Structures are given as structure tokens and as C-alpha cells.
């Protein structure tokens, strides 16, 4: 058998093997095949002594009630790696002798579809506030008259927190999470471009809701951390305090957001 004949035979055999081999199975689609992905726009471990300049701290009354008044110095870094929202009674201030709280919005990182990862706990010393940790507030000229909110962990209880999705005409959807908020928990909330809300606690999926553009409008929203005086747990005196301690937060916006 000549070298030329052996080479020709090898080519024929290779072609025959290729024809008889089964077709390759296409790999499973990755999350990117959906047409969107997450891009981190803000991440903070709250070290150091200065707040990120994007935080616009509240300084004045809330629209939720006459008893609610925020002070900028009640939203601060404690020097131990925590962002703190403080509810405390003060004998003087712009609202007089009253209970004051802390809150702020994160300016410049708005998005339509976003994921927020946050690790926090509540340190309650005799009083309980009403908390929105976190919330997404509409900041969109196209939705100027829209009053809906995405309140991811709202409530004043120490044993639960509730995800509220407020939408058109005062309607809402919600899911209560039974959880000890005085313990550290890591939460991840996402409003995905496929009109789905997912909530994870400590890596476990605890709620998934598939909506539509009515229940989950595609409005630009701004992340908010908010603490208020609770009507349900209104302090009876002037002693005590509550601190919301946050040691990590990350905001991601989708490629379609």
C-alpha cells in the first residue's frame, strides 16, 4: 500500500465517521440569552467616615404623617462599618420636641429594572420604627402622576417584614416574610425585565411574582432607605431608640434598565 493510497483511505474513513456520529447537543441557554444582564452601579461596605455623595439625606417632614420628621444626622456612618438610621426622641429641633428618624435617597443611580442586595438588622431598645429597607420610588417624568412604590421590606414588626408592590389606583400586591429582623440577614430583591419580582433571603428564594406592565410599571425608580415613627408602635414616652444597621448594599441595573 503506497503512502498516497493510505492518505486517501484515511480521508474517506474520517468522512464516514463524521457522517455516522450523532449531532452535537447545543448547550443550555445561559441567563444572558434572555437579552439582559446585571451591571453593578453602586456598591458600599460603609467603611470610613464619609457617606457616598450620592446619598441625599432627608431633612424635614414626611408626607406620611405629622409625627414623622427626619434629620440628616440620623442617617450616618458609625465608624464600625455600618450605615445607621436612627429613631430617637430629641427635646429640640426643627419639629420641636419630638421623635426624629433618618432616611435618604440614592441619587444618580436610577433604573427601570434593578436588583438590590442588602445585609441589615434592627437594634431596638424599647421602641420600634416603621421601616422601608429598601424601597424604590418613581423618579420619571413620564410617570409624573403615578404614585406606586416598590417597598421591598416594609413594616414595624421585629418578627416579620413585608414586600409591597403598590401600583395603579391604590392597588397592591404583597408577601409577608416571617423573619427575626433583629438578626443579620442578607436580602436580594430584583425587578427583572421579564416583569418578575424575586426575593431571596440568605440565598434562598422566598418569593417570586410574575406580573406585567400594569402591576410592575417600567418607570425609572430611585433607591430609598427610610425610617418613620410607627403609628402601630407609637412610643409612649421619650426614652429608648431604634437603630437600623446596614453593613453592605449593592445596586445593579439591567442592560435594559
Coordinates of C-alpha atoms in Angstrom, one line a residue:
X1 CA 0.0 0.0 0.0
X2 CA 1.5 3.3 -1.1
X3 CA 1.7 6.4 1.1
X4 CA -0.7 8.2 -1.4
X5 CA -3.3 5.4 -1.1
X6 CA -3.1 5.3 2.7
X7 CA -3.6 9.1 2.9
X8 CA -6.7 8.8 0.6
X9 CA -8.1 6.0 2.6
X10 CA -7.7 8.0 5.8
X11 CA -9.7 10.9 4.4
X12 CA -12.5 8.5 3.4
X13 CA -12.6 6.9 6.8
X14 CA -12.7 10.3 8.6
X15 CA -15.6 11.5 6.4
X16 CA -17.5 8.2 7.1
X17 CA -17.0 8.6 10.9
X18 CA -18.3 12.2 10.8
X19 CA -21.4 11.2 8.9
X20 CA -22.3 8.4 11.3
X21 CA -21.6 10.4 14.5
X22 CA -24.7 11.9 16.4
X23 CA -25.2 15.6 16.1
X24 CA -23.7 17.6 19.0
X25 CA -26.3 18.8 21.7
X26 CA -26.5 22.5 22.0
X27 CA -25.5 23.8 25.5
X28 CA -28.3 25.1 27.8
X29 CA -29.0 28.7 27.4
X30 CA -27.3 31.0 29.9
X31 CA -29.0 33.9 31.7
X32 CA -27.6 36.2 29.1
X33 CA -29.6 34.6 26.4
X34 CA -32.7 36.3 27.8
X35 CA -31.3 39.5 26.4
X36 CA -30.5 41.2 29.6
X37 CA -27.9 41.1 32.4
X38 CA -27.0 42.9 35.6
X39 CA -24.4 45.7 35.8
X40 CA -23.3 47.0 39.3
X41 CA -23.7 50.7 39.6
X42 CA -23.3 51.2 43.3
X43 CA -21.6 49.0 46.0
X44 CA -20.7 50.0 49.6
X45 CA -19.5 48.3 52.7
X46 CA -19.9 51.6 54.7
X47 CA -16.4 51.7 56.0
X48 CA -14.6 55.0 56.7
X49 CA -16.2 58.2 58.0
X50 CA -17.9 59.8 55.0
X51 CA -21.1 58.9 53.2
X52 CA -21.0 58.4 49.5
X53 CA -22.0 61.8 48.0
X54 CA -24.9 60.2 46.1
X55 CA -26.9 59.9 49.3
X56 CA -29.4 62.8 49.7
X57 CA -30.3 62.7 53.3
X58 CA -33.8 63.7 54.4
X59 CA -34.2 67.0 56.3
X60 CA -37.8 67.8 57.1
X61 CA -41.3 66.3 57.5
X62 CA -42.5 63.2 55.7
X63 CA -45.8 63.3 53.9
X64 CA -46.9 60.1 55.8
X65 CA -47.9 61.9 59.0
X66 CA -47.4 64.9 61.2
X67 CA -45.4 62.7 63.7
X68 CA -42.7 62.0 61.1
X69 CA -39.7 64.3 60.8
X70 CA -36.3 63.3 59.6
X71 CA -32.9 64.8 60.5
X72 CA -29.8 64.4 58.3
X73 CA -27.7 63.5 61.4
X74 CA -30.0 60.5 61.9
X75 CA -28.6 58.9 58.8
X76 CA -24.8 58.3 59.3
X77 CA -21.8 56.0 59.3
X78 CA -21.0 54.8 62.8
X79 CA -17.3 54.2 62.1
X80 CA -17.6 50.4 62.6
X81 CA -18.6 49.5 59.1
X82 CA -22.3 50.3 59.4
X83 CA -24.7 52.7 57.9
X84 CA -27.2 53.7 60.6
X85 CA -30.8 55.0 60.5
X86 CA -31.7 56.3 64.0
X87 CA -35.0 56.9 65.6
X88 CA -34.7 58.9 68.8
X89 CA -36.5 61.5 70.9
X90 CA -35.0 64.9 70.9
X91 CA -36.0 67.9 73.1
X92 CA -35.4 70.4 70.3
X93 CA -35.2 70.5 66.5
X94 CA -37.0 71.9 63.5
X95 CA -40.1 70.0 64.6
X96 CA -39.7 70.9 68.2
X97 CA -39.5 68.3 71.0
X98 CA -40.3 65.1 69.0
X99 CA -39.2 61.7 67.8
X100 CA -36.9 62.1 64.8
X101 CA -35.8 59.4 62.3
X102 CA -33.4 59.0 59.4
X103 CA -33.7 58.5 55.7
X104 CA -32.2 59.2 52.3
X105 CA -32.5 58.5 48.6
X106 CA -29.7 57.4 46.3
X107 CA -29.4 60.0 43.5
X108 CA -27.9 59.3 40.1
X109 CA -28.4 55.5 40.1
X110 CA -32.0 55.3 38.9
X111 CA -33.1 52.4 36.8
X112 CA -36.2 50.7 35.4
X113 CA -35.1 47.1 36.2
X114 CA -32.8 46.8 39.2
X115 CA -31.5 44.3 41.7
X116 CA -30.7 45.4 45.3
X117 CA -28.6 43.3 47.7
X118 CA -28.5 44.4 51.3
X119 CA -27.5 43.0 54.6
X120 CA -29.0 44.6 57.7
X121 CA -30.6 44.1 61.1
X122 CA -32.6 46.2 63.6
X123 CA -31.3 47.1 67.0
X124 CA -34.4 48.0 69.1
X125 CA -34.1 49.5 72.5
X126 CA -37.7 49.9 73.7
X127 CA -39.2 51.5 70.6
X128 CA -39.9 50.3 67.0
X129 CA -40.0 52.4 63.8
X130 CA -41.8 51.8 60.5
X131 CA -39.1 50.8 58.0
X132 CA -38.7 50.7 54.3
X133 CA -35.3 48.9 53.8
X134 CA -35.1 49.3 50.9
X135 CA -37.8 51.0 48.7
X136 CA -37.8 52.0 45.0
X137 CA -39.5 55.4 44.4
X138 CA -40.6 56.5 41.0
X139 CA -38.4 59.3 39.6
X140 CA -39.6 59.5 36.0
X141 CA -41.2 62.5 34.1
X142 CA -43.2 60.0 32.0
X143 CA -44.9 58.8 35.3
X144 CA -45.4 62.1 36.9
X145 CA -48.8 61.3 38.3
X146 CA -48.0 57.8 39.2
X147 CA -47.9 57.1 43.0
X148 CA -46.8 53.5 43.1
X149 CA -43.9 52.2 45.1
X150 CA -41.9 49.0 45.4
X151 CA -41.5 48.6 49.1
X152 CA -39.2 45.6 49.4
X153 CA -39.0 45.2 53.2
X154 CA -41.7 47.3 54.9
X155 CA -43.1 47.2 58.4
X156 CA -42.6 47.9 62.1
X157 CA -42.6 44.4 63.5
X158 CA -39.4 42.7 64.8
X159 CA -40.7 39.3 63.7
X160 CA -41.6 40.0 60.0
X161 CA -41.2 42.2 57.0
X162 CA -43.5 42.6 54.0
X163 CA -42.8 43.1 50.3
X164 CA -45.4 45.5 48.9
X165 CA -45.9 46.3 45.2
X166 CA -48.1 49.4 45.0
X167 CA -49.5 50.1 41.6
X168 CA -52.4 51.9 39.8
X169 CA -55.4 53.4 41.7
X170 CA -54.2 52.4 45.2
X171 CA -54.0 48.7 44.3
X172 CA -51.3 46.5 45.8
X173 CA -49.8 43.0 46.0
X174 CA -47.8 41.8 48.9
X175 CA -45.9 38.9 50.5
X176 CA -45.2 38.8 54.3
X177 CA -41.9 37.2 55.3
X178 CA -41.7 35.7 58.8
X179 CA -38.2 36.6 60.0
X180 CA -36.4 37.9 63.0
X181 CA -35.2 41.3 61.8
X182 CA -33.0 41.8 64.9
X183 CA -30.7 39.2 63.4
X184 CA -28.4 39.8 60.4
X185 CA -29.9 38.7 57.1
X186 CA -28.8 39.1 53.5
X187 CA -31.6 40.1 51.2
X188 CA -31.7 40.3 47.4
X189 CA -34.6 42.0 45.6
X190 CA -34.9 42.2 41.9
X191 CA -37.4 43.7 39.4
X192 CA -36.4 41.8 36.3
X193 CA -37.0 42.9 32.7
X194 CA -39.4 39.9 32.2
X195 CA -41.9 41.6 34.6
X196 CA -40.9 39.4 37.5
X197 CA -40.0 40.2 41.1
X198 CA -37.8 37.8 43.0
X199 CA -36.9 38.0 46.7
X200 CA -34.0 36.0 48.2
X201 CA -33.2 35.8 51.9
X202 CA -29.8 34.4 52.9
X203 CA -29.5 32.8 49.4
X204 CA -33.0 31.1 49.5
X205 CA -35.8 32.2 47.1
X206 CA -38.7 33.3 49.4
X207 CA -41.0 34.9 46.8
X208 CA -41.4 35.1 43.1
X209 CA -44.1 37.1 41.4
X210 CA -44.7 37.3 37.6
X211 CA -46.6 40.4 36.7
X212 CA -47.0 42.7 33.8
X213 CA -46.5 46.4 32.8
X214 CA -49.6 47.3 34.9
X215 CA -48.6 45.7 38.2
X216 CA -44.9 46.4 37.6
X217 CA -44.7 49.6 35.5
X218 CA -41.5 50.2 33.6
X219 CA -40.8 53.5 35.4
X220 CA -37.4 54.9 36.3
X221 CA -37.0 54.4 40.1
X222 CA -34.6 55.6 42.7
X223 CA -33.5 53.5 45.7
X224 CA -34.6 54.8 49.1
X225 CA -33.8 53.8 52.7
X226 CA -36.5 55.2 55.0
X227 CA -37.3 55.1 58.7
X228 CA -40.5 56.6 60.2
X229 CA -42.3 56.8 63.5
X230 CA -44.7 53.9 63.6
X231 CA -48.4 54.6 64.2
X232 CA -48.8 51.0 65.3
X233 CA -45.9 51.1 67.7
X234 CA -46.1 54.8 68.7
X235 CA -43.7 55.5 71.5
X236 CA -45.5 56.2 74.8
X237 CA -42.7 58.3 76.4
X238 CA -39.4 59.8 75.4
X239 CA -36.9 57.1 76.2
X240 CA -35.5 54.4 74.0
X241 CA -34.2 54.3 70.5
X242 CA -34.0 52.2 67.4
X243 CA -31.1 51.8 65.0
X244 CA -31.3 50.1 61.6
X245 CA -27.7 48.8 61.0
X246 CA -26.7 48.2 57.4
X247 CA -23.3 46.7 56.7
X248 CA -23.5 46.1 52.9
X249 CA -25.5 47.3 49.9
X250 CA -25.2 46.8 46.2
X251 CA -27.4 48.2 43.4
X252 CA -27.4 46.6 39.9
X253 CA -29.2 47.8 36.8
X254 CA -30.1 45.6 33.9
X255 CA -28.8 46.1 30.4
X256 CA -32.4 47.0 29.5
X257 CA -32.8 49.3 32.5

